[in-house]
Short mmCIF file of C-alpha atoms in Angstrom, two decimals:
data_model
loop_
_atom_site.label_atom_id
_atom_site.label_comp_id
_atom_site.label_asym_id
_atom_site.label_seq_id
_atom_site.Cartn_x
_atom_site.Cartn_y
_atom_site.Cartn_z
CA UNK A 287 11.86 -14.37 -23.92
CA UNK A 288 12.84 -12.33 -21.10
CA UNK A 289 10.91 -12.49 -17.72
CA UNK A 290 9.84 -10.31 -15.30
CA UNK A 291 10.61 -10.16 -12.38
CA UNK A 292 8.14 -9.87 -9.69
CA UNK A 293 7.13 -7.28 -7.18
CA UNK A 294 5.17 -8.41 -3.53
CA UNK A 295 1.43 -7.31 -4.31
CA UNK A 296 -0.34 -4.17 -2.52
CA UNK A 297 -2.16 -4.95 -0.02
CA UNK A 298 -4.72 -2.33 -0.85
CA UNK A 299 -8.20 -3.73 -2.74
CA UNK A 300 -7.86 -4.51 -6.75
CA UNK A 301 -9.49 -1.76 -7.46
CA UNK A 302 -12.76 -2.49 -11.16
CA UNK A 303 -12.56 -0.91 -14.62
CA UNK A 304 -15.41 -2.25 -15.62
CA UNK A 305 -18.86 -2.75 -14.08
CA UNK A 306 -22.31 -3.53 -14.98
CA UNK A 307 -25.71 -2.87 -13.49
CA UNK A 308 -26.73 -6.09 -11.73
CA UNK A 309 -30.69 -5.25 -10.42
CA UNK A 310 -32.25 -4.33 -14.00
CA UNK A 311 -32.33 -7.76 -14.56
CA UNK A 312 -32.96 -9.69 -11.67
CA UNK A 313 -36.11 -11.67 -11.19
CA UNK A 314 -39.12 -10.59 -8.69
CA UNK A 315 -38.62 -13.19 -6.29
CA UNK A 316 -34.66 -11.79 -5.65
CA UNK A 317 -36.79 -9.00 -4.15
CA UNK A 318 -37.79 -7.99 -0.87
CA UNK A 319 -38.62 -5.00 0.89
CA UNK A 320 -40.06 -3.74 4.48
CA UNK A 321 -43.42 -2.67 3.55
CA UNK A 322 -45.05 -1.51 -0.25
CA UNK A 323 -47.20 1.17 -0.68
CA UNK A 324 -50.35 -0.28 -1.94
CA UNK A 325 -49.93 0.92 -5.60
CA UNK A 326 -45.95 0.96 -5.39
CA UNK A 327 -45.27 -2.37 -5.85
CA UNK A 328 -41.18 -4.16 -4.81
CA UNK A 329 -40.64 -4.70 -8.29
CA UNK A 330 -40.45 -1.07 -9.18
CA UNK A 331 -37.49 -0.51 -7.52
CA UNK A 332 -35.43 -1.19 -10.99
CA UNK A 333 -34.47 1.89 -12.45
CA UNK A 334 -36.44 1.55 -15.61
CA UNK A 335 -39.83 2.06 -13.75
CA UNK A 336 -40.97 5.67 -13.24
CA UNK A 337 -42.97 5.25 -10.34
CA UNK A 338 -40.16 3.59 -8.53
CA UNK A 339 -40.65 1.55 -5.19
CA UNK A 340 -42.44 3.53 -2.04
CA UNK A 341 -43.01 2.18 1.49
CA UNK A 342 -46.12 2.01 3.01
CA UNK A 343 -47.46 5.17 5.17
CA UNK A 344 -47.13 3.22 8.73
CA UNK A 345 -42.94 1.66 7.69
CA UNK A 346 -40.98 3.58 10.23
CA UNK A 347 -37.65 1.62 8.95
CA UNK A 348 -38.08 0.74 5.74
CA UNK A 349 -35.25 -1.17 3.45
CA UNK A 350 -35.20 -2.62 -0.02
CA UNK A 351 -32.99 -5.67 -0.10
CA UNK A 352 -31.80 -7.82 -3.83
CA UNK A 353 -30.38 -11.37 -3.88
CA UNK A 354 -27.78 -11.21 -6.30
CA UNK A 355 -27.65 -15.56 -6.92
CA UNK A 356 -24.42 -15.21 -6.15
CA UNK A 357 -21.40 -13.32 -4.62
CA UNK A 358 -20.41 -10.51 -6.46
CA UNK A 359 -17.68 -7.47 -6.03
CA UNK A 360 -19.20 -4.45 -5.82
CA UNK A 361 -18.06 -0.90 -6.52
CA UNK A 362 -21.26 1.37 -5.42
CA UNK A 363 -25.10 2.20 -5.91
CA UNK A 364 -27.13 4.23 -7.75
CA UNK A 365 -30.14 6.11 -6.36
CA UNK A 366 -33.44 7.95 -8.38
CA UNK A 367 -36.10 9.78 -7.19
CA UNK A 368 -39.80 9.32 -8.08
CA UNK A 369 -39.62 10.55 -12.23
CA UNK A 370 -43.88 11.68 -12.18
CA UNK A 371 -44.19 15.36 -12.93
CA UNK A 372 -47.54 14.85 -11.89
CA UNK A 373 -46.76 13.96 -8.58
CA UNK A 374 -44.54 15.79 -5.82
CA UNK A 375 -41.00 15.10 -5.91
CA UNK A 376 -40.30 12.11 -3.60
CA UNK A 377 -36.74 10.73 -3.12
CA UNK A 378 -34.39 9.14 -0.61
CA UNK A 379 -32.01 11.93 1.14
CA UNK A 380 -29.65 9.21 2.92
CA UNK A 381 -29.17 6.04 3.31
CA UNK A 382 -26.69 3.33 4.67
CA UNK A 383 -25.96 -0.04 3.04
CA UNK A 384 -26.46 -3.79 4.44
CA UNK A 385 -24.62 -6.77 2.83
CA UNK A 386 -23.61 -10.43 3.15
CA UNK A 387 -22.32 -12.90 0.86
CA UNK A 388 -23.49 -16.16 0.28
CA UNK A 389 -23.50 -18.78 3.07
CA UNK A 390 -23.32 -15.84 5.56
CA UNK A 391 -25.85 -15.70 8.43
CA UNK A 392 -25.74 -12.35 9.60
CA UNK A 393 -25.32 -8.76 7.62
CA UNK A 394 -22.98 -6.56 7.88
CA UNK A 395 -22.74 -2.32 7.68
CA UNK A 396 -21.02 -0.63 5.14
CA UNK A 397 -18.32 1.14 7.51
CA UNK A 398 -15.25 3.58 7.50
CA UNK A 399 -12.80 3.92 10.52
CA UNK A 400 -15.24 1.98 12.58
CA UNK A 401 -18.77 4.23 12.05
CA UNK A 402 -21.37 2.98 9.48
CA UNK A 403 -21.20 5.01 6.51
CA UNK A 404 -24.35 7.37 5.66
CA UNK A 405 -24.45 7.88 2.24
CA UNK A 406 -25.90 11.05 0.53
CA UNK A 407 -29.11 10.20 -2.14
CA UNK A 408 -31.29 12.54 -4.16
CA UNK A 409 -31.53 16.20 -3.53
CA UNK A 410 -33.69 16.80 -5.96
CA UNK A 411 -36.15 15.73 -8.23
CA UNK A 412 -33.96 15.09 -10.86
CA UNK A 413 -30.42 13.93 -10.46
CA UNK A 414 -29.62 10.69 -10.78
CA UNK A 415 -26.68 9.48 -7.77
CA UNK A 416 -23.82 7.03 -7.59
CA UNK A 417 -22.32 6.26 -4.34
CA UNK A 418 -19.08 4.34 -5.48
CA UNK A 419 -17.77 2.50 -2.70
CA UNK A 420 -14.05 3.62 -1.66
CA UNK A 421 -13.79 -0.21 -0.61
CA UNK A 422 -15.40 -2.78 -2.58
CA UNK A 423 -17.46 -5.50 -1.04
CA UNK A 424 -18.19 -9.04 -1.80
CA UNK A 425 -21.70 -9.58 -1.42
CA UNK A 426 -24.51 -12.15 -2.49
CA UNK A 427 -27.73 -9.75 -0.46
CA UNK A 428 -27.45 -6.09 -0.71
CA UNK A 429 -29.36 -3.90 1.73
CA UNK A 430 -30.38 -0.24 1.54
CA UNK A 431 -32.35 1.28 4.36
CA UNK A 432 -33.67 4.14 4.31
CA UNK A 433 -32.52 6.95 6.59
CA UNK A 434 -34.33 10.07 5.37
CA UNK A 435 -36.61 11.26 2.82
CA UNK A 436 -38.47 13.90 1.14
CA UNK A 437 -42.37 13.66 1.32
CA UNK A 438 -42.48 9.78 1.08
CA UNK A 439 -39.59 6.83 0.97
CA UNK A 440 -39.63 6.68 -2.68
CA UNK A 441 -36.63 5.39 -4.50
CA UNK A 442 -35.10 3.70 -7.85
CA UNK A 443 -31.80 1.83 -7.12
CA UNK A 444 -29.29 0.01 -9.49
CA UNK A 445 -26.09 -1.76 -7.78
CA UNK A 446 -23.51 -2.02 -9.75
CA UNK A 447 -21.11 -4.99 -10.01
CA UNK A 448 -17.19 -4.87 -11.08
CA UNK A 449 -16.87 -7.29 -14.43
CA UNK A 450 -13.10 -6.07 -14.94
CA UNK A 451 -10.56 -5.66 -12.11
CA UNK A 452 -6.80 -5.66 -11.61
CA UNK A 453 -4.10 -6.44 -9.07
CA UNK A 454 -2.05 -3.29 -8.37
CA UNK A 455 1.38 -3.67 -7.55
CA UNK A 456 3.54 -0.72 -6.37
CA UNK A 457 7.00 0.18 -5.23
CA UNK A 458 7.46 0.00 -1.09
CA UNK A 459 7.64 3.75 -0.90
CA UNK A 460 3.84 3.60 -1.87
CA UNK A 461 0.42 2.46 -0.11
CA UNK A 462 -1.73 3.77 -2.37
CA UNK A 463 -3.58 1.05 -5.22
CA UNK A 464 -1.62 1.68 -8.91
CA UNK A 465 -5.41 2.91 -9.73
CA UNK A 466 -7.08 5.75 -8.39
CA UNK A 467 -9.78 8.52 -9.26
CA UNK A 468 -9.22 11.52 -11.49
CA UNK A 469 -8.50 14.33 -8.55
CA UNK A 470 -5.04 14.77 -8.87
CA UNK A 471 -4.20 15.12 -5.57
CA UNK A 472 -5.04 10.97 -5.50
CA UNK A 473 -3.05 9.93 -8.43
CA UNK A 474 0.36 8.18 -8.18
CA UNK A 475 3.06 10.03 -8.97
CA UNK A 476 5.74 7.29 -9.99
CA UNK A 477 8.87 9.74 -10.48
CA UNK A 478 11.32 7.36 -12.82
CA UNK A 479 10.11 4.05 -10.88
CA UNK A 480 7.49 1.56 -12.20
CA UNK A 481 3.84 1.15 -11.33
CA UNK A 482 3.03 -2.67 -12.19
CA UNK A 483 -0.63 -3.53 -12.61
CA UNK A 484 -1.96 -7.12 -13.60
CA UNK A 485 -4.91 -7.23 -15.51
CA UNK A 486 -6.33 -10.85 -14.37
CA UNK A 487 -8.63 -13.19 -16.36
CA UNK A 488 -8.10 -11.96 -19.95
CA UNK A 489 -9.32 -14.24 -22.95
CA UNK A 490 -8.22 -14.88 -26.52
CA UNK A 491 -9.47 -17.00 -29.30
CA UNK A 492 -5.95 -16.48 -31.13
CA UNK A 493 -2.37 -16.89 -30.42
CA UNK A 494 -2.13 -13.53 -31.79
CA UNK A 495 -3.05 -10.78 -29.72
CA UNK A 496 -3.45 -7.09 -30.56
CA UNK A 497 -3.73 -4.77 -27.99
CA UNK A 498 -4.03 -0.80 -27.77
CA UNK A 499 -2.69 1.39 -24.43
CA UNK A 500 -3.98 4.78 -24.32
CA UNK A 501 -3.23 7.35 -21.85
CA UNK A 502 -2.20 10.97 -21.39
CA UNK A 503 1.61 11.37 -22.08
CA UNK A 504 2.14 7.59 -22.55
CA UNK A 505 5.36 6.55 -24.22
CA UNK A 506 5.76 3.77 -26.21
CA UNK A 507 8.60 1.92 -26.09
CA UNK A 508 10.09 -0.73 -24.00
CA UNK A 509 12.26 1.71 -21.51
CA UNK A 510 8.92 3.34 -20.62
CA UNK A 511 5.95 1.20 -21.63
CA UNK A 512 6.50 -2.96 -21.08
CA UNK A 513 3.31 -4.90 -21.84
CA UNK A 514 3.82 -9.35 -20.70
CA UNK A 515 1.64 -12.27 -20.82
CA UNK A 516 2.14 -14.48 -17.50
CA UNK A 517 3.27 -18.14 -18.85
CA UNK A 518 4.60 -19.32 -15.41
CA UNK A 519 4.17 -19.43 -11.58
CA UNK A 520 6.21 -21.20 -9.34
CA UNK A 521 5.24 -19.98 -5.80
CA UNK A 522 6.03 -16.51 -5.49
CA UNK A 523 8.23 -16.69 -9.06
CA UNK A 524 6.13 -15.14 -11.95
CA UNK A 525 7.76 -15.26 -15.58
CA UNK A 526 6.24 -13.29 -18.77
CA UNK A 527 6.50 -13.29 -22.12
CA UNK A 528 7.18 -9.97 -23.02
CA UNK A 529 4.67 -8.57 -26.16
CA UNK A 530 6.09 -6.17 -28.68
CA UNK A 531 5.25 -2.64 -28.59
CA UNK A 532 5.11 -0.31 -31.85
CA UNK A 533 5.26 3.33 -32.12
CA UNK A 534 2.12 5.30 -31.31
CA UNK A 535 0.01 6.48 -34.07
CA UNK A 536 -1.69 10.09 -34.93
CA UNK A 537 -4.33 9.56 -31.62
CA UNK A 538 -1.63 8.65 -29.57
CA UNK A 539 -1.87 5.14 -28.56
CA UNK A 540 0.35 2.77 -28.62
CA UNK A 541 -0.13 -0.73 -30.56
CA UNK A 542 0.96 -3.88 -28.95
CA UNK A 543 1.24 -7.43 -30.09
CA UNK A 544 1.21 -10.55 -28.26
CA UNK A 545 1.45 -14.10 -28.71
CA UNK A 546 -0.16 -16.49 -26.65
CA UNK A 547 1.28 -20.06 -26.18
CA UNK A 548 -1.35 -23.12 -27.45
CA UNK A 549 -2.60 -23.79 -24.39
CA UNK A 550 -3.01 -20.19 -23.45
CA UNK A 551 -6.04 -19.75 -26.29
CA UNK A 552 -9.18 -19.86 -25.43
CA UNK A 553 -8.57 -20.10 -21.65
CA UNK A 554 -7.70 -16.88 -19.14
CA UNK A 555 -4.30 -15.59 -18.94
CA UNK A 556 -2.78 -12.68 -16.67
CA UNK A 557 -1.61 -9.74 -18.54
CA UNK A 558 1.00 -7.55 -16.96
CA UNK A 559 1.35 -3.69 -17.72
CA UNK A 560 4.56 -1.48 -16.18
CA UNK A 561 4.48 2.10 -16.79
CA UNK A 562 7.66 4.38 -16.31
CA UNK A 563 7.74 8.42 -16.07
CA UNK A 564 8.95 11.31 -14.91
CA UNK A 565 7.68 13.38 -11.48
CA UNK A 566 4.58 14.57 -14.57
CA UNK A 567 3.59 11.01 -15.34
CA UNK A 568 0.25 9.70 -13.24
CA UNK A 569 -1.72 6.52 -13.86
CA UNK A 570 -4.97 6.78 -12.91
CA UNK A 571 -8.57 5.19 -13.32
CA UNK A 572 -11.09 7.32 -15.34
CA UNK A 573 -14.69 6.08 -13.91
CA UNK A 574 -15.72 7.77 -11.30
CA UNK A 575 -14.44 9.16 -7.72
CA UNK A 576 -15.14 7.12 -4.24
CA UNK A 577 -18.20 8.99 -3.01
CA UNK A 578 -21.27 10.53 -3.92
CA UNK A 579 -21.67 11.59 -8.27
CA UNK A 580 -24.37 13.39 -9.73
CA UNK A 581 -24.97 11.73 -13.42
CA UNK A 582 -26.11 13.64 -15.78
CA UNK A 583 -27.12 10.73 -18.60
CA UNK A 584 -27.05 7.36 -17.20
CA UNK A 585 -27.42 5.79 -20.51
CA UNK A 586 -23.99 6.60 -22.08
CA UNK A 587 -22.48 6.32 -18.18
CA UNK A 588 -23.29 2.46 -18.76
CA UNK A 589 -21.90 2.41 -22.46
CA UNK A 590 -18.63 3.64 -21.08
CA UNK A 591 -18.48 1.20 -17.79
CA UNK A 592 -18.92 -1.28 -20.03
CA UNK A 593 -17.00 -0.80 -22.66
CA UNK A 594 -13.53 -0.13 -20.59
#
């Protein structure tokens, strides 16, 4: 088989393409918060509690803080207000975040260009508001203190952890990651060179591997479109085993086949994807944007981070 050969990595952060909520199943006791309203107890601060977590009337700083067992990449938060239309609409305006990973003493801010970020909560009532993170942290103890509110420090929150990421790797002339949010003015445009991304920690029970790539304007065949499995590294020196890639059928996508060597089955294996286009082709990640997103149904939001 023919090899690959290597690029040096970005040094930019891998960016996720998958993530999972990580506090609507954590225990009580990973809990803790300043104060709690005498009704409002911590654990309502999961997002499948109406009430929601409130301070008490005296907490002039109050925070909500999970143990996450473990360190964990994460790619943002998601805020609710109060859900009672019996009640007054209470929510958290802004916020900043709080984090350390495991075996850390001391927590750190969430910062850009050297000032702690404030991020921007509810508005509303209603919406529902992710915060991804434009750089991901590694964290065991997130923190979220509140800055302002409406009517009474009432939130929901949901962090949400990456479960799929890759390694960009780019031509010089770039600094950008190979991944990047849907605005077009922050999408890669690769004009006839490659954008190389590894896809790290895939897992097959068969030698035989089908896979499907998708995208707008994709191409598929091996001058445009090469798909490898890693099967050596040697230092620096990566070699692949190219797959096979067929035409693309009536929706478009292309259908590749791989074959994994014995001892690549059942354990994790680097996959290796090159894309190459004219000045129109873009490669892109289709999640969300860095910075504040109003969602508008959070239960199919966490079908599709799941399922990419």
């Amino acid at each position: 088989m023919q090899s690959i050969e290597p690029h040096r990595a970005s040094t930019s952060s891998c960016p996720c393409i998958g993530f999972e909520p990580l506090v609507i199943d954590v225990q009580d006791s990973q809990i803790s918060v300043s104060s709690c309203y005498h009704t409002f107890p911590k654990c309502q601060i999961k997002s499948t509690v109406l009430k929601g977590w409130a301070a008490d009337n005296n907490d002039q700083t109050p925070w909500v803080e999970v143990d996450l067992l473990g360190d964990k990449l994460i790619g943002g938060v998601v805020t609710w207000p109060r859900s009672d239309v019996h009640i007054e609409h209470q929510y958290v305006k802004t916020f900043n975040i709080q984090y350390r990973a495991g075996g850390e003493a001391g927590f750190e801010y969430y910062m850009d260009s050297g000032n702690i970020v404030t991020f921007v909560g509810s508005e509303n009532g209603q919406d529902i508001v992710l915060n991804g993170f434009p750089k991901k942290i590694i964290a065991r103890h997130v923190r979220l203190n509140v800055l302002t509110f409406h009517n009474h420090p009432t939130m929901r929150l949901e962090i949400l952890g990456c479960t799929k990421r890759v390694l960009p790797y780019v031509n010089n002339e770039y600094t950008s990651p190979a991944l990047c949010d849907t605005a077009a003015e922050k999408c890669i445009r690769i004009r006839n060179n490659r954008i190389r991304v590894q896809w790290k920690g895939m897992v097959s029970a068969f030698s035989s591997t089908n896979l499907v790539l998708s995208g707008k304007f994709l191409i598929c065949n091996f001058r445009s479109t090469i798909v490898g499995i890693e099967k050596e590294s040697t230092g620096c020196e990566v070699g692949y085993d190219l797959c096979k890639i067929g035409d693309a059928n009536d929706d478009g996508k292309c259908q590749v086949w791989c074959h994994l060597k014995e001892w690549q089955v059942g354990q994790s294996f680097n996959l290796l994807i090159l894309v190459t286009g004219d000045e129109s082709t873009e490669l892109c990640s289709v999640l969300w944007s860095p910075g504040r997103n109003v969602i508008t149904d959070w239960n199919s939001f966490i079908q599709i981070i799941k399922q990419v």
